[in-house]
Coordinates of C-alpha atoms in Angstrom, one line a residue:
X204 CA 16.5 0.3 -1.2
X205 CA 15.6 -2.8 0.4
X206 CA 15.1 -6.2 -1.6
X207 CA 11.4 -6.7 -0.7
X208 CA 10.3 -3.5 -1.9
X209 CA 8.2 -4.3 -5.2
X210 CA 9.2 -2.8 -7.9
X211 CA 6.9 0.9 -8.2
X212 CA 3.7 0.3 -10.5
X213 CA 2.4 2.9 -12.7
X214 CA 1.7 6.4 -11.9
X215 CA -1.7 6.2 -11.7
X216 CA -2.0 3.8 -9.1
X217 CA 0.5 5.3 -7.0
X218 CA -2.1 8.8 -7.4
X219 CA -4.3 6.5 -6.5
X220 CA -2.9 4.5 -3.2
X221 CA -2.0 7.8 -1.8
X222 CA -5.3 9.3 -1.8
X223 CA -6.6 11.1 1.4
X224 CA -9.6 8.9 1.8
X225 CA -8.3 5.0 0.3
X226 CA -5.2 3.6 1.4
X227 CA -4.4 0.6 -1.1
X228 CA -2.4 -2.3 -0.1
X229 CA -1.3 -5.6 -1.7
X230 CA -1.9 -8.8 1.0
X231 CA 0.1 -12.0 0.3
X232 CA -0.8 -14.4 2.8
X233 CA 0.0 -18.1 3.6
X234 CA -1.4 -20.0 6.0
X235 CA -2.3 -23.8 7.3
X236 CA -5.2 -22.6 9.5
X237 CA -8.3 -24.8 11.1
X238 CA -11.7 -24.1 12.3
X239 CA -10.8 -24.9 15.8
X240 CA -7.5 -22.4 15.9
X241 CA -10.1 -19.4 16.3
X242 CA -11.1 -20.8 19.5
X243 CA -7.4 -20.5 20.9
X244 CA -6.1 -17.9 23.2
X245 CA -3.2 -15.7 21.7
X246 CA -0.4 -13.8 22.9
X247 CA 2.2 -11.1 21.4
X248 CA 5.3 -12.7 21.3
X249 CA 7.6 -8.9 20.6
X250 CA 11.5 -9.2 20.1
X251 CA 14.3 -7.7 22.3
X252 CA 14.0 -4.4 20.8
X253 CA 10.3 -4.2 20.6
X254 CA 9.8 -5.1 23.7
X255 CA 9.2 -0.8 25.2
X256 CA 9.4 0.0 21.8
X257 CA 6.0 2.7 21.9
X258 CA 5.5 2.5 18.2
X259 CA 5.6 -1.3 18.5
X260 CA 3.2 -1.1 21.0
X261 CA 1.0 1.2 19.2
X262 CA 0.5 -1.2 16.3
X263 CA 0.2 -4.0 18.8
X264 CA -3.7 -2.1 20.0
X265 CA -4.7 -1.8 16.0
X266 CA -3.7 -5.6 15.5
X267 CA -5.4 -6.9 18.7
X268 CA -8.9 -4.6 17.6
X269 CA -8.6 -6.6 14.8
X270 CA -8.0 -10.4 16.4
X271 CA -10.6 -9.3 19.0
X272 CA -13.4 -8.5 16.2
X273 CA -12.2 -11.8 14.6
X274 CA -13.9 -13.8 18.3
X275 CA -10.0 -14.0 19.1
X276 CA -8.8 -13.8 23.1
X277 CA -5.5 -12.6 24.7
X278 CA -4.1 -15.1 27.0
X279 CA -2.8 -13.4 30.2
X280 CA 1.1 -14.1 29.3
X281 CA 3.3 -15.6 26.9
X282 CA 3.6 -18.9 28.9
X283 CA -0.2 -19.5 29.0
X284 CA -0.9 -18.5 25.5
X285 CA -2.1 -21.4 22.8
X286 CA -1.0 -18.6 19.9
X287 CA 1.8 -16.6 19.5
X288 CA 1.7 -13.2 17.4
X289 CA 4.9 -11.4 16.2
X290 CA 5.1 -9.0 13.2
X291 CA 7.8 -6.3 11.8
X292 CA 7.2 -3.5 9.9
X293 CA 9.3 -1.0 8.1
X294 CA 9.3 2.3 5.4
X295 CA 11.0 3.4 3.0
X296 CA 11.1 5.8 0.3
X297 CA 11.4 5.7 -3.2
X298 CA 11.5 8.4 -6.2
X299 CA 9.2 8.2 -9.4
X300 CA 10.0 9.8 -12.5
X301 CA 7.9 10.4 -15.2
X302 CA 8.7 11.8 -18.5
X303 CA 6.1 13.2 -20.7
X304 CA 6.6 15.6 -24.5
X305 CA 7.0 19.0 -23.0
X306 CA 4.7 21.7 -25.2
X307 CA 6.3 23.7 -27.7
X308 CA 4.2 26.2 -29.5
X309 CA 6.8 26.3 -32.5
X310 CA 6.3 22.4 -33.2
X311 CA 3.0 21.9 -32.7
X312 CA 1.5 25.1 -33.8
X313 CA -0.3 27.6 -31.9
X314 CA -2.1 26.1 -28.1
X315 CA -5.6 25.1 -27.4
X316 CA -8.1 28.2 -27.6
X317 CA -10.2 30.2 -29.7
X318 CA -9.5 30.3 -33.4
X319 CA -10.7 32.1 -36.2
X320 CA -13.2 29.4 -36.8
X321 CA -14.4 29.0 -33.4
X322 CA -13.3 26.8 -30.3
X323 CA -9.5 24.9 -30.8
X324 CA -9.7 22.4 -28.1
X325 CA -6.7 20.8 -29.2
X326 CA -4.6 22.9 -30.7
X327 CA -4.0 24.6 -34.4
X328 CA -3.0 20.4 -35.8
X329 CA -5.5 18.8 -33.6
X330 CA -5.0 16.4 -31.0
X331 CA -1.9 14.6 -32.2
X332 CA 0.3 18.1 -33.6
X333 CA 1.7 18.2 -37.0
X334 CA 3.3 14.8 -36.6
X335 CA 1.5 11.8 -35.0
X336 CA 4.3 10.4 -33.2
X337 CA 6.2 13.5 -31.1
X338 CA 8.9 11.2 -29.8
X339 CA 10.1 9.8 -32.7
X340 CA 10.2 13.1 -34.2
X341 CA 12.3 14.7 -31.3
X342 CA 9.6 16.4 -29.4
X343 CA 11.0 18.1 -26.7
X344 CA 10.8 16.2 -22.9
X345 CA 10.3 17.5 -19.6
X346 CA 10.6 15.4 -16.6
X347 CA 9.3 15.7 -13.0
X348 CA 9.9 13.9 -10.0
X349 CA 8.2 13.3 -7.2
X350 CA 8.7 10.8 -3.4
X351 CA 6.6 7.8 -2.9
X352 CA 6.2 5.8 0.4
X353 CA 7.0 2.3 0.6
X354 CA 5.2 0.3 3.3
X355 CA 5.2 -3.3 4.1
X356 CA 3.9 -4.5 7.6
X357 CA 4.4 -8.8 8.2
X358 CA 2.1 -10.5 10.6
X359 CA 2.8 -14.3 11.3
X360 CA 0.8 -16.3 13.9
X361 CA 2.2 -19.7 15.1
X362 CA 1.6 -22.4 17.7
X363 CA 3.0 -21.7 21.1
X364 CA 4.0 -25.3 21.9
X365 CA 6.6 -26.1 18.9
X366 CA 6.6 -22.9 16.7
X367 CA 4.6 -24.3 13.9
X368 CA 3.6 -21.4 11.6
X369 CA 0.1 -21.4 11.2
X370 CA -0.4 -17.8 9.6
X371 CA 1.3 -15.5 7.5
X372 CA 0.9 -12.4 5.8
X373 CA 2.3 -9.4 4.0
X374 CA 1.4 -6.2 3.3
X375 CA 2.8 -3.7 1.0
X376 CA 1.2 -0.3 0.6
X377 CA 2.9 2.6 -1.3
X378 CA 1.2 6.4 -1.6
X379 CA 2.4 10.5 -1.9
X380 CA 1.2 11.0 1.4
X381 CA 0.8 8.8 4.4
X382 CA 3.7 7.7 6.3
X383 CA 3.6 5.0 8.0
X384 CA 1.7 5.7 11.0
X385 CA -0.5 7.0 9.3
X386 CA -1.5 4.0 7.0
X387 CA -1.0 1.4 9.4
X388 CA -4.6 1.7 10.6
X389 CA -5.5 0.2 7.0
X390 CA -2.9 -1.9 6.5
X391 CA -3.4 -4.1 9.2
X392 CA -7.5 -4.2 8.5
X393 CA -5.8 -5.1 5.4
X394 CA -4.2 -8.0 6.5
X395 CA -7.2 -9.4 8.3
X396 CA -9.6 -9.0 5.5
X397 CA -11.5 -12.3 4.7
X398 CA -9.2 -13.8 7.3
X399 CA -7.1 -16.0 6.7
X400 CA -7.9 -15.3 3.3
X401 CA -6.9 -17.7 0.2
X402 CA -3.6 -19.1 0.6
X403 CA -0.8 -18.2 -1.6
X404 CA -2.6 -15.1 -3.7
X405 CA -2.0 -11.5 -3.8
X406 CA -4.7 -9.8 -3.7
X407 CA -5.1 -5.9 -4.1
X408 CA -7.3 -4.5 -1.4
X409 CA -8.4 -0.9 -0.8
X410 CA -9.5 0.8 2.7
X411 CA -11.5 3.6 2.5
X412 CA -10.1 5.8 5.7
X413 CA -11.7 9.3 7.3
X414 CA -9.8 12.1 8.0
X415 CA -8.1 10.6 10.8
X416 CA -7.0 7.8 8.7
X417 CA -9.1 5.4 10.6
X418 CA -11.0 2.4 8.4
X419 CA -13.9 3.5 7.9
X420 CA -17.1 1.0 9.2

């Protein structure tokens, strides 16, 4: 697994970021930016091997939607271009366990139900069992497994002339569903959210998404 994959969070959130309808993505960015860079034209500056790479190219449209809706323009080339955008993206996938006291009738008693008395919501002991603390009376453990996707999508934006970085940002995203492809959609109107954003802080950001996966408006 690849160094700058955070480490995984709890389960919940991971339930959570790999909802159908909410992609959730943590944005790091850093930047040195100026009123008067909005006003300059920009141009996507791909590597060797992006260069008629189709996937590259596809994230390439959802990034310039989102520099065009920003008042942004695309320079005709490279050469003319006041602004030069590159970014990288990659995937990989993880495995979370989770371990949780497994039910066992004979240890705990007879399960939740109707009793003699009426309802037994919990159980014959109640909501704890016999004992308060299963584990550190031996309760038995199950544990299940289940993949995660780890996303992270980089965006930098620098001055054509010299190179001088003038924005950059990071987006990691992790979920039980979408793939890549699939979350990119949000992750990049992630990573234009408030742009530039505050400098230097992490901030969790959610996208709510339709069935397509497209941001929804």
């Amino acid at each position: 697994m690849k160094r700058w994959l955070y480490p995984l969070l709890a389960a919940a959130s991971l339930l959570l970021s790999g909802c159908a309808s909410v992609i959730e993505s943590n944005v790091t960015a850093f930047h040195a930016w100026s009123p008067g860079d909005n006003q300059k034209d920009y141009a996507f500056a791909p590597t060797k091997d992006q260069e008629n790479d189709l996937q590259y190219q596809n994230y390439a449209g959802l990034i310039r939607q989102e520099l065009q809706f920003l008042g942004f323009t695309e320079a005709r080339d490279l050469k003319s271009a006041q602004l030069q955008v590159s970014f990288s993206y990659g995937m990989n996938t993880g495995q979370v366990v989770v371990s949780q006291p497994a039910y066992d009738p004979f240890f705990y008693g007879p399960g939740p139900g109707w009793g003699r008395f009426g309802p037994r919501p919990f159980g014959f002991y109640g909501p704890y069992g016999p004992f308060y603390d299963p584990f550190w009376y031996g309760a038995p453990m199950q544990t299940t497994s289940y993949p995660v996707f780890l996303r992270r999508l980089q965006i930098g934006i620098s001055q054509a002339s010299d190179g001088k970085k003038l924005f950059d940002v990071v987006v990691d995203s992790e979920g039980q569903r979408a793939g890549l492809a699939e979350a990119m959609p949000a992750m990049v109107r992630a990573a234009f959210d408030d742009f530039p954003g505050p400098s230097g802080v992490t901030r969790h950001i959610r996208i709510k998404v339709d069935k397509n996966g497209q941001p929804e408006d």
